CSV table of C-alpha atoms in Angstrom, one decimal:
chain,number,residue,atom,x,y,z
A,6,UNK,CA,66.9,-58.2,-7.2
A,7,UNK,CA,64.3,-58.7,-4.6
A,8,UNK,CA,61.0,-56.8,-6.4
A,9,UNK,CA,59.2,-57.2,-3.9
A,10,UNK,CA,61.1,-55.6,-1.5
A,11,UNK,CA,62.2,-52.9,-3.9
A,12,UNK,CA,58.6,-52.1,-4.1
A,13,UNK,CA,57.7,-52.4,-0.5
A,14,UNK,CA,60.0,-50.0,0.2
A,15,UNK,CA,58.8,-47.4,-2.1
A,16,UNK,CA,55.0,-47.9,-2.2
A,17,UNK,CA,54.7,-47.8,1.7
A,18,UNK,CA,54.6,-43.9,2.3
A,19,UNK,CA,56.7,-43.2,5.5
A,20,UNK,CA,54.2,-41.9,8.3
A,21,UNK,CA,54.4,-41.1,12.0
A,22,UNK,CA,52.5,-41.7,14.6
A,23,UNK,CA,49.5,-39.1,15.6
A,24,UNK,CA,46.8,-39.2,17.5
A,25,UNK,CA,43.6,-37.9,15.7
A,26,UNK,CA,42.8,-38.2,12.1
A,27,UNK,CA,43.5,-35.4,9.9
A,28,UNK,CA,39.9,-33.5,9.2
A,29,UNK,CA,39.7,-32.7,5.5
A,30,UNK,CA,37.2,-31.3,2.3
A,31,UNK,CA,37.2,-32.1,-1.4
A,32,UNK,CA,36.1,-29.1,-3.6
A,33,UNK,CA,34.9,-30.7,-6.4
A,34,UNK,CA,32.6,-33.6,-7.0
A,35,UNK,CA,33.7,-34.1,-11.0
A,36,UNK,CA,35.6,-36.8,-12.7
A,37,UNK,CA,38.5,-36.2,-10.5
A,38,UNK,CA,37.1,-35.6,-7.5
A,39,UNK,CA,35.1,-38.7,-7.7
A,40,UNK,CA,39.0,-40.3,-7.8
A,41,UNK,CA,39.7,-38.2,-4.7
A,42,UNK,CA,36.7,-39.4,-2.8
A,43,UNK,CA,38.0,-43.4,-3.1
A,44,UNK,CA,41.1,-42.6,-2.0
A,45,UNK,CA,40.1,-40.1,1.0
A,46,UNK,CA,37.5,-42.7,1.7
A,47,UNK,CA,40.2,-44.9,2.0
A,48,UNK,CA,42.9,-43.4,3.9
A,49,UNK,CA,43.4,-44.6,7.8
A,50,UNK,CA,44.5,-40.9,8.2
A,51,UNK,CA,42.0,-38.8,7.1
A,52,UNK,CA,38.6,-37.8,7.6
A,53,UNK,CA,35.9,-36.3,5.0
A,54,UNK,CA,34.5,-33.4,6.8
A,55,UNK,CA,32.6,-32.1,3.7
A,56,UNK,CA,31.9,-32.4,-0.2
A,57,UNK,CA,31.6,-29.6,-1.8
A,58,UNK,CA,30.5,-28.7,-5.2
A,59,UNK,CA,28.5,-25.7,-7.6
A,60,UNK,CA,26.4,-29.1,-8.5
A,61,UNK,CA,25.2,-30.0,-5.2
A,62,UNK,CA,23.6,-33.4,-6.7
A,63,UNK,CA,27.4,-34.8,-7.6
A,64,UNK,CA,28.5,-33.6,-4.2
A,65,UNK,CA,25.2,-35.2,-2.6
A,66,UNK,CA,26.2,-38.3,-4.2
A,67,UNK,CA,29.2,-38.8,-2.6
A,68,UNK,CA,28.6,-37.5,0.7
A,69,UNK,CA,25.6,-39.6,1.3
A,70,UNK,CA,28.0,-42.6,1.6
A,71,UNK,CA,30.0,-41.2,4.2
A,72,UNK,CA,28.9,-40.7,7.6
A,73,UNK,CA,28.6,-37.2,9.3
A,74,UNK,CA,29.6,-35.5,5.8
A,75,UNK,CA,28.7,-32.5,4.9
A,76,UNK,CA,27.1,-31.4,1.6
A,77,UNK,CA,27.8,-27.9,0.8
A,78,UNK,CA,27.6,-25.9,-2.8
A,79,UNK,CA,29.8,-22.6,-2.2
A,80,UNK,CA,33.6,-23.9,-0.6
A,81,UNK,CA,34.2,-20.6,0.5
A,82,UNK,CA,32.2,-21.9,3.9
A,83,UNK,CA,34.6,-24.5,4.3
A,84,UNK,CA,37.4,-21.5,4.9
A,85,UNK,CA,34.8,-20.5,8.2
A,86,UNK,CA,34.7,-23.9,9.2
A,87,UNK,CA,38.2,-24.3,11.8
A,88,UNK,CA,37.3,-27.9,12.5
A,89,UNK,CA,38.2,-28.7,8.4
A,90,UNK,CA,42.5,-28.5,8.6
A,91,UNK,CA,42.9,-29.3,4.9
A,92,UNK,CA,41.3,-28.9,1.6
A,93,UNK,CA,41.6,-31.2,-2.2
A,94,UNK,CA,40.8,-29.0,-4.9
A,95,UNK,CA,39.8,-31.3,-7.6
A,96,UNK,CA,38.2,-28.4,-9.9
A,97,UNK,CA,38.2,-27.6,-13.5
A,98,UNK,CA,41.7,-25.9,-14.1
A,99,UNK,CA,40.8,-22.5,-13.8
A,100,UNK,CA,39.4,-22.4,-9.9
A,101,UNK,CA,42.5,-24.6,-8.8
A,102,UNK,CA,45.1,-21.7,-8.0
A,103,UNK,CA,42.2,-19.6,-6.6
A,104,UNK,CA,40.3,-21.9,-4.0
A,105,UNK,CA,44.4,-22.9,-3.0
A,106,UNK,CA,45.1,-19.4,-2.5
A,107,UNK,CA,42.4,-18.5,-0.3
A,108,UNK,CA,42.2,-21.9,1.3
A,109,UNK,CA,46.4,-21.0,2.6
A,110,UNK,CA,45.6,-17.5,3.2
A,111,UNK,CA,42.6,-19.4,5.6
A,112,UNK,CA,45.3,-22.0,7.6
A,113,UNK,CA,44.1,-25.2,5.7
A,114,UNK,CA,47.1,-27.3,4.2
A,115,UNK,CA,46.0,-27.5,0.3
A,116,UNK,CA,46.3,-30.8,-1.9
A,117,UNK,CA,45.6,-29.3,-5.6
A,118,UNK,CA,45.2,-31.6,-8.7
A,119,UNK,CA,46.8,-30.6,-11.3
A,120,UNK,CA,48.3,-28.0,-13.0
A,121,UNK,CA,47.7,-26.3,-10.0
A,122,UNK,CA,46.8,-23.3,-12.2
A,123,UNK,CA,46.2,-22.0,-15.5
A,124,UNK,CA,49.6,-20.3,-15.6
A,125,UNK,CA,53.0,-19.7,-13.5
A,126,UNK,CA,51.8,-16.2,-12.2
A,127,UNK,CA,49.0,-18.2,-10.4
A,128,UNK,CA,51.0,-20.6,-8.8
A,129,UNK,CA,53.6,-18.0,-7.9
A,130,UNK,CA,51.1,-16.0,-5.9
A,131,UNK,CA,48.9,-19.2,-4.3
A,132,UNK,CA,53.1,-20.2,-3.1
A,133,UNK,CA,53.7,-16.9,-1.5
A,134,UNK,CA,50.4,-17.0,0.6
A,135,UNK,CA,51.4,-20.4,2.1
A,136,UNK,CA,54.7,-19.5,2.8
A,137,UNK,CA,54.1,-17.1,5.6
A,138,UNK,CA,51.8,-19.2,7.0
A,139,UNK,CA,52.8,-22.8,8.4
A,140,UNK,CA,51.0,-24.3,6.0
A,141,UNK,CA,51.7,-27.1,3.4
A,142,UNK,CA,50.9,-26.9,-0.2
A,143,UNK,CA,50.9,-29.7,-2.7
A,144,UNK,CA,50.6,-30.4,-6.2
A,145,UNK,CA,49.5,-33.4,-7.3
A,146,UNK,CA,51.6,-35.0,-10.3
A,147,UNK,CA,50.3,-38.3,-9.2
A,148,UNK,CA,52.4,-40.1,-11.8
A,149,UNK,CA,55.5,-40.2,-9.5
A,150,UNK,CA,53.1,-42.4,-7.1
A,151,UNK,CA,52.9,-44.8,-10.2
A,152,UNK,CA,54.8,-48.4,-9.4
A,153,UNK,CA,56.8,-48.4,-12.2
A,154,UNK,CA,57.6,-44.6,-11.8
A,155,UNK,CA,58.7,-45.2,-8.5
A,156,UNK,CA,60.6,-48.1,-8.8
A,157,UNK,CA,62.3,-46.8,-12.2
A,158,UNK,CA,63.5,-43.9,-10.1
A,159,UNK,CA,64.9,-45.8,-7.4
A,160,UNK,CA,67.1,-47.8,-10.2
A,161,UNK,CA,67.8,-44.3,-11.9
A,162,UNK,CA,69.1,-42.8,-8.8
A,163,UNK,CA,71.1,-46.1,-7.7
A,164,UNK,CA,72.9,-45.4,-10.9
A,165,UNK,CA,71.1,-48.6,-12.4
A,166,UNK,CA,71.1,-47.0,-16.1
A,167,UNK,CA,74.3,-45.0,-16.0
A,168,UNK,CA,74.5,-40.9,-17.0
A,169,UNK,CA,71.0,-40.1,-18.7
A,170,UNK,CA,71.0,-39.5,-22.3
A,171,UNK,CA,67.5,-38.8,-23.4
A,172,UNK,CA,63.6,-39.3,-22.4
A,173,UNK,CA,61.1,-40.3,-25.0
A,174,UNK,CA,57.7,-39.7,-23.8
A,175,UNK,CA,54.1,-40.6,-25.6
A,176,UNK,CA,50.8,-39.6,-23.9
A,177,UNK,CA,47.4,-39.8,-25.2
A,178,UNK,CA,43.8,-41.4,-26.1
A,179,UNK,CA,41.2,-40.3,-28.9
A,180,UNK,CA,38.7,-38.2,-26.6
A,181,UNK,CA,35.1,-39.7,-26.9
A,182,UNK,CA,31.9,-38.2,-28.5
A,183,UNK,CA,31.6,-34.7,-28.1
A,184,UNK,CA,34.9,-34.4,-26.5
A,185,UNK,CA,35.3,-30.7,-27.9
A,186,UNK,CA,32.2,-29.9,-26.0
A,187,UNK,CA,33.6,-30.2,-22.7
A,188,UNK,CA,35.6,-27.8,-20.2
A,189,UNK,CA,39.1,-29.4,-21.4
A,190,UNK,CA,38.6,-27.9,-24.8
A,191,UNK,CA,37.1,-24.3,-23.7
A,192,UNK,CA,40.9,-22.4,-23.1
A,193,UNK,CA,38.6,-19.6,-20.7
A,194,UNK,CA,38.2,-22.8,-18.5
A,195,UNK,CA,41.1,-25.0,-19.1
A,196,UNK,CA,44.1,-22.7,-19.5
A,197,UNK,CA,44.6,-24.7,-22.6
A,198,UNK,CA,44.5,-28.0,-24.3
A,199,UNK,CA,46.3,-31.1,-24.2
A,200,UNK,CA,49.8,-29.8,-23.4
A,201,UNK,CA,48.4,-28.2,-19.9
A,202,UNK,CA,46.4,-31.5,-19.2
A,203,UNK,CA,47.9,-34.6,-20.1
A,204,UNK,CA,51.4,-32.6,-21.1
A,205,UNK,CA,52.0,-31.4,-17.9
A,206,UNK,CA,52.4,-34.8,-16.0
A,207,UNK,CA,55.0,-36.0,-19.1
A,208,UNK,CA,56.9,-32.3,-18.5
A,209,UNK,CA,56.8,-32.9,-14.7
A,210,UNK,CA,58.3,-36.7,-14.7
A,211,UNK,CA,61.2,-35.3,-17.5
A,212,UNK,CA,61.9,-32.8,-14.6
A,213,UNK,CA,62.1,-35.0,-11.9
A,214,UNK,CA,64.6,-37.7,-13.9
A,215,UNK,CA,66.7,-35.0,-16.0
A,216,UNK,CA,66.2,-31.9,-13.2
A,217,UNK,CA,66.1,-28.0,-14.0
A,218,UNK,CA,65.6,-27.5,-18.0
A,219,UNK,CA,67.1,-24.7,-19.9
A,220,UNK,CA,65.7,-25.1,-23.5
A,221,UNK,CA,62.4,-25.7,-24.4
A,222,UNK,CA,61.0,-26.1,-27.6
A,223,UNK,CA,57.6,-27.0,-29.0
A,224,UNK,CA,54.5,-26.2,-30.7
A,225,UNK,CA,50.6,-27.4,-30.6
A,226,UNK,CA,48.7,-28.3,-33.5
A,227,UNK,CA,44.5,-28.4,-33.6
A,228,UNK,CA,44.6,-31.7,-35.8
A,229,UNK,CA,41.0,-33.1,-35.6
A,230,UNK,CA,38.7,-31.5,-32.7
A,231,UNK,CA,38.4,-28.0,-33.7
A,232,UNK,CA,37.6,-26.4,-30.7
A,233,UNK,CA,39.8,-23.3,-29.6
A,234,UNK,CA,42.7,-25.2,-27.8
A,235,UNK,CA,45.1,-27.9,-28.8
A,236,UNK,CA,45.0,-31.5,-29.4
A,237,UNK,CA,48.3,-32.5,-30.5
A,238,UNK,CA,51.6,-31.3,-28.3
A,239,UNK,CA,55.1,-32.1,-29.3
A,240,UNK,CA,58.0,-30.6,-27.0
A,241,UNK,CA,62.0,-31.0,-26.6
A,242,UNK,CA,63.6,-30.1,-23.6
A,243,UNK,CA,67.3,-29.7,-22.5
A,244,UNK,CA,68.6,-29.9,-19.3
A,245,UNK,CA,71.1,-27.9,-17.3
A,246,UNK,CA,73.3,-31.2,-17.9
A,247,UNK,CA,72.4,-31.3,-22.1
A,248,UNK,CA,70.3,-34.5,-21.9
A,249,UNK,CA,66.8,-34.2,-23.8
A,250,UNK,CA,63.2,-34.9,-23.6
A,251,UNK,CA,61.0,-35.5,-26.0
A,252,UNK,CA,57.1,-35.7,-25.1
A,253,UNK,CA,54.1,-35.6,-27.5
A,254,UNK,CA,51.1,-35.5,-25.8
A,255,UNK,CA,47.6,-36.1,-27.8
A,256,UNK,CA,44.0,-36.2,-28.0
A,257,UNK,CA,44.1,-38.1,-31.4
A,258,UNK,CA,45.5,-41.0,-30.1
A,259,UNK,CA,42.7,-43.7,-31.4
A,260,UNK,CA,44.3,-46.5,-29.0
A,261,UNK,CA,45.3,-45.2,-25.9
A,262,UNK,CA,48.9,-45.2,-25.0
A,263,UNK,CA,51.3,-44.6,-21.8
A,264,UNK,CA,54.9,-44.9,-22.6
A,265,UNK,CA,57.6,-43.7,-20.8
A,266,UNK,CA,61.4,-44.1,-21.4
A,267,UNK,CA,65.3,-43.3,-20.4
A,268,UNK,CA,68.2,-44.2,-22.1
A,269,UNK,CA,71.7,-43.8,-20.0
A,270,UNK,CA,75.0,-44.6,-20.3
A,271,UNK,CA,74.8,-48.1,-19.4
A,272,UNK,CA,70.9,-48.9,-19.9
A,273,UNK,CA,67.2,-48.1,-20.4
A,274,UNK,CA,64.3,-47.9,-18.2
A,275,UNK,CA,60.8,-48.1,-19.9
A,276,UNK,CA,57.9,-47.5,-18.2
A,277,UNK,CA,54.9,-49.2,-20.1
A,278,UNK,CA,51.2,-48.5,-19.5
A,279,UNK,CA,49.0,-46.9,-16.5
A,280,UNK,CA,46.3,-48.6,-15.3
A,281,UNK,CA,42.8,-48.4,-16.6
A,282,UNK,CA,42.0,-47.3,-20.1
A,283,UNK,CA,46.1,-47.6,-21.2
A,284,UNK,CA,46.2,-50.8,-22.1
A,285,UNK,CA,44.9,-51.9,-18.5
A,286,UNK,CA,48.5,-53.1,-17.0
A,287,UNK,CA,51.6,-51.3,-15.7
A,288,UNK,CA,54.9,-52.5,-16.0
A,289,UNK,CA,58.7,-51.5,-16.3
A,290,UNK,CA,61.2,-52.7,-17.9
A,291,UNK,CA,64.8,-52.4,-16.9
A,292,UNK,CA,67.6,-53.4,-19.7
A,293,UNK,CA,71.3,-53.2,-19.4
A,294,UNK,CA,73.4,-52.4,-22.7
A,295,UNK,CA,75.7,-55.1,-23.4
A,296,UNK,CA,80.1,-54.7,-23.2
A,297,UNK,CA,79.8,-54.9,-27.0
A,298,UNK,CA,77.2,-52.4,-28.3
A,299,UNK,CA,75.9,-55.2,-30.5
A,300,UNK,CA,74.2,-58.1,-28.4
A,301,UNK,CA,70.7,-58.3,-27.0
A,302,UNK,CA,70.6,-56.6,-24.1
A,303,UNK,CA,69.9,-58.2,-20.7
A,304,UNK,CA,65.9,-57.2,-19.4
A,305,UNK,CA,64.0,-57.6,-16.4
A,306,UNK,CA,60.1,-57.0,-16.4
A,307,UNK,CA,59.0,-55.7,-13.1
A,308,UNK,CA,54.8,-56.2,-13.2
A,309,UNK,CA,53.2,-53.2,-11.3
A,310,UNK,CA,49.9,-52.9,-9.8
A,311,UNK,CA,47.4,-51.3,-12.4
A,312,UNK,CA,45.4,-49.6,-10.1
A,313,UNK,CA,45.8,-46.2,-11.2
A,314,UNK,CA,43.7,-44.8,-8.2
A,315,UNK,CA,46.1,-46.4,-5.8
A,316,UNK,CA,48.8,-43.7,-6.9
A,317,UNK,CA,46.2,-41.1,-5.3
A,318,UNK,CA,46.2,-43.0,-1.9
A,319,UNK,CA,50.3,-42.8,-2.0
A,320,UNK,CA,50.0,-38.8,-3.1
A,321,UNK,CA,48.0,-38.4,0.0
A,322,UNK,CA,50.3,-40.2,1.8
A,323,UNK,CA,52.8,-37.8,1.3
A,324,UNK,CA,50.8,-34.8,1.8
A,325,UNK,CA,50.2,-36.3,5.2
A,326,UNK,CA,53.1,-36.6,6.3
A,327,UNK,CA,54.8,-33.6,5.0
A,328,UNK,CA,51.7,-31.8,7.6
A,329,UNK,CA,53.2,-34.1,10.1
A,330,UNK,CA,56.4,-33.3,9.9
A,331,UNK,CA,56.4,-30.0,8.7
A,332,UNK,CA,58.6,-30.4,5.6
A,333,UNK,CA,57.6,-29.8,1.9
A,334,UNK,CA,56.4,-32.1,-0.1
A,335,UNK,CA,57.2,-33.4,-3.3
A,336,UNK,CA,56.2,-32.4,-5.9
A,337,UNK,CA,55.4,-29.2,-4.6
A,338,UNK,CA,53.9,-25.9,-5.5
A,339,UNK,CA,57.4,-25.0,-6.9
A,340,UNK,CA,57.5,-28.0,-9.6
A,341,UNK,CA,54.0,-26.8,-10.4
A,342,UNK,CA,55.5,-23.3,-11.3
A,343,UNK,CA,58.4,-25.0,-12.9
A,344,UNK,CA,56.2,-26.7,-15.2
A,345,UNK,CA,53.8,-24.5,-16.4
A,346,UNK,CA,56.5,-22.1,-17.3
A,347,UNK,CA,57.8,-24.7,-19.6
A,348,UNK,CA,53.9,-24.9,-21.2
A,349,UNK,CA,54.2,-20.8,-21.5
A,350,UNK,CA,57.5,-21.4,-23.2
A,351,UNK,CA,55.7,-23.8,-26.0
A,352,UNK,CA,52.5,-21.9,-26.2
A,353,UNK,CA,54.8,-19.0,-26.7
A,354,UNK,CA,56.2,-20.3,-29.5
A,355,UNK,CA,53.7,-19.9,-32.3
């Protein structure tokens, strides 16, 4: 295998030519947003029209180092505005499906972080007002964008690991002081806890390797934080085709922990790490099963770039182009539904 053609091919986001940059806003100056500013910063395609945030300091602060931005407090100006053609909605959970919805209803293509919403009614509605309007609407599960994700679905799909089997999935860090103080922990803000935060991008990756699920099972457990959502998620899915996932997603993980794997037929793909605070690297590792069940099996290690933040650059990428070409993206608003009816399922299920 050439790896570094295997990951030329899918880190390099497919655009086309155009001949003006594409004129955008980020709602929301926060954590996330703060991630969405680098990346918009970065972008050869896109222009920051405007920051906007309730907290007009942490929008200040990021407009100031972009020329001609606008600082603004309330984004429903941005909707009057027809020189801004797109919006990023980096909010707490439970603006997300609103600002989207009236953004669409407005003309802007929408990015959204996500879950998009705080449930599948949300999403449903914030989909029906872009689809009578020529509009594209995006979700972003920006672990697809993830090296190893990508490159472990291009050997998935090439048949690299045979018929799936199961996913084991493991998500989580310990929170920091006063964690159960902030917005992720109030459920009138979040939606939820851990399951709808972290949860969600484990449920959206099982999804895109096993496709449409038809079982879900799962509960939440309040283990240490004691605030009024969960910390602790544990969840087993079944596919259409009967392979299973297991995810357990957790906010009492005292050393912090990506770790994604598929077992086939014929192999494994493990997907180890993500950047930053989880365990700093990225990597993949792809093994093949030997003829006789019993030997070692034969691995390659596939070292990915650890800059989590880069992932955002390749969701924008693809939000980009799908305005370009008029095609939907992927993920889109439907694998956003998809998966937060899968987190109603478990918090159902008392």
């Amino acid at each position: 295998w050439n790896r570094i053609f295997i990951l030329g091919v899918e880190l390099n986001p497919k655009t086309v030519a155009t001949t003006g940059k594409l004129k955008l806003a980020l709602i929301g100056a926060g954590g996330m947003g703060r991630r969405w500013f680098g990346a918009l910063t970065r972008s050869k395609e896109c222009d920051l029209a405007a920051v906007v945030d309730a907290d007009i300091k942490k929008a200040t602060a990021l407009a100031r180092q972009v020329n001609d931005c606008e600082i603004l407090s309330d984004w429903r100006l941005i909707l009057k505005k027809p020189s801004v053609q797109a919006v990023v909605v980096a909010t707490p959970h439970k603006f997300l499906a609103a600002i989207s919805q009236a953004a669409l209803k407005a003309g802007k293509h929408v990015l959204c972080e996500k879950p998009g919403g705080v449930s599948s009614y949300e999403i449903k509605k914030v989909m029906k007002a872009a689809g009578g309007r020529k509009v594209i609407y995006m979700v972003s599960f920006n672990h697809r964008f993830h090296p190893a994700f990508l490159l472990a679905k291009k050997l998935f799909d090439g048949g690299k690991i045979g018929k799936v089997l199961f996913i084991r999935a493991r998500y989580g860090f310990g929170g920091r002081a006063g964690y159960n103080k902030e917005w992720r922990l109030n459920k009138r803000i979040s939606g939820g806890g851990e399951l709808i935060d972290q949860g969600v991008h484990m449920i959206d990756a099982a999804r895109w390797f096993l496709g449409d699920i038809k079982t879900v099972k799962g509960f939440c457990k309040n283990l240490f934080w004691k605030a009024n959502v969960e910390d602790n998620a544990f969840v087993l899915l079944e596919s259409k085709n009967g392979a299973v996932a297991s995810i357990h997603a957790s906010w009492t993980n005292w050393k912090p922990m990506h770790n994604f794997e598929i077992y086939g037929t014929k192999g494994y793909l493990v997907i180890e790490g993500l950047g930053r605070k989880y365990g700093g690297g990225e990597k993949l590792i792809w093994g093949t099963r030997s003829d006789n069940f019993t030997d070692s099996p034969r691995e390659e290690i596939f070292e990915c770039d650890s800059n989590a933040d880069a992932s955002l650059e390749r969701v924008l990428g693809e939000f980009v182009d799908a305005i370009k070409k008029k095609r939907k993206p992927s993920p889109s608003g439907h694998d956003a539904y998809e998966v937060l009816k899968i987190v109603e399922q478990v918090y159902d299920q008392k």
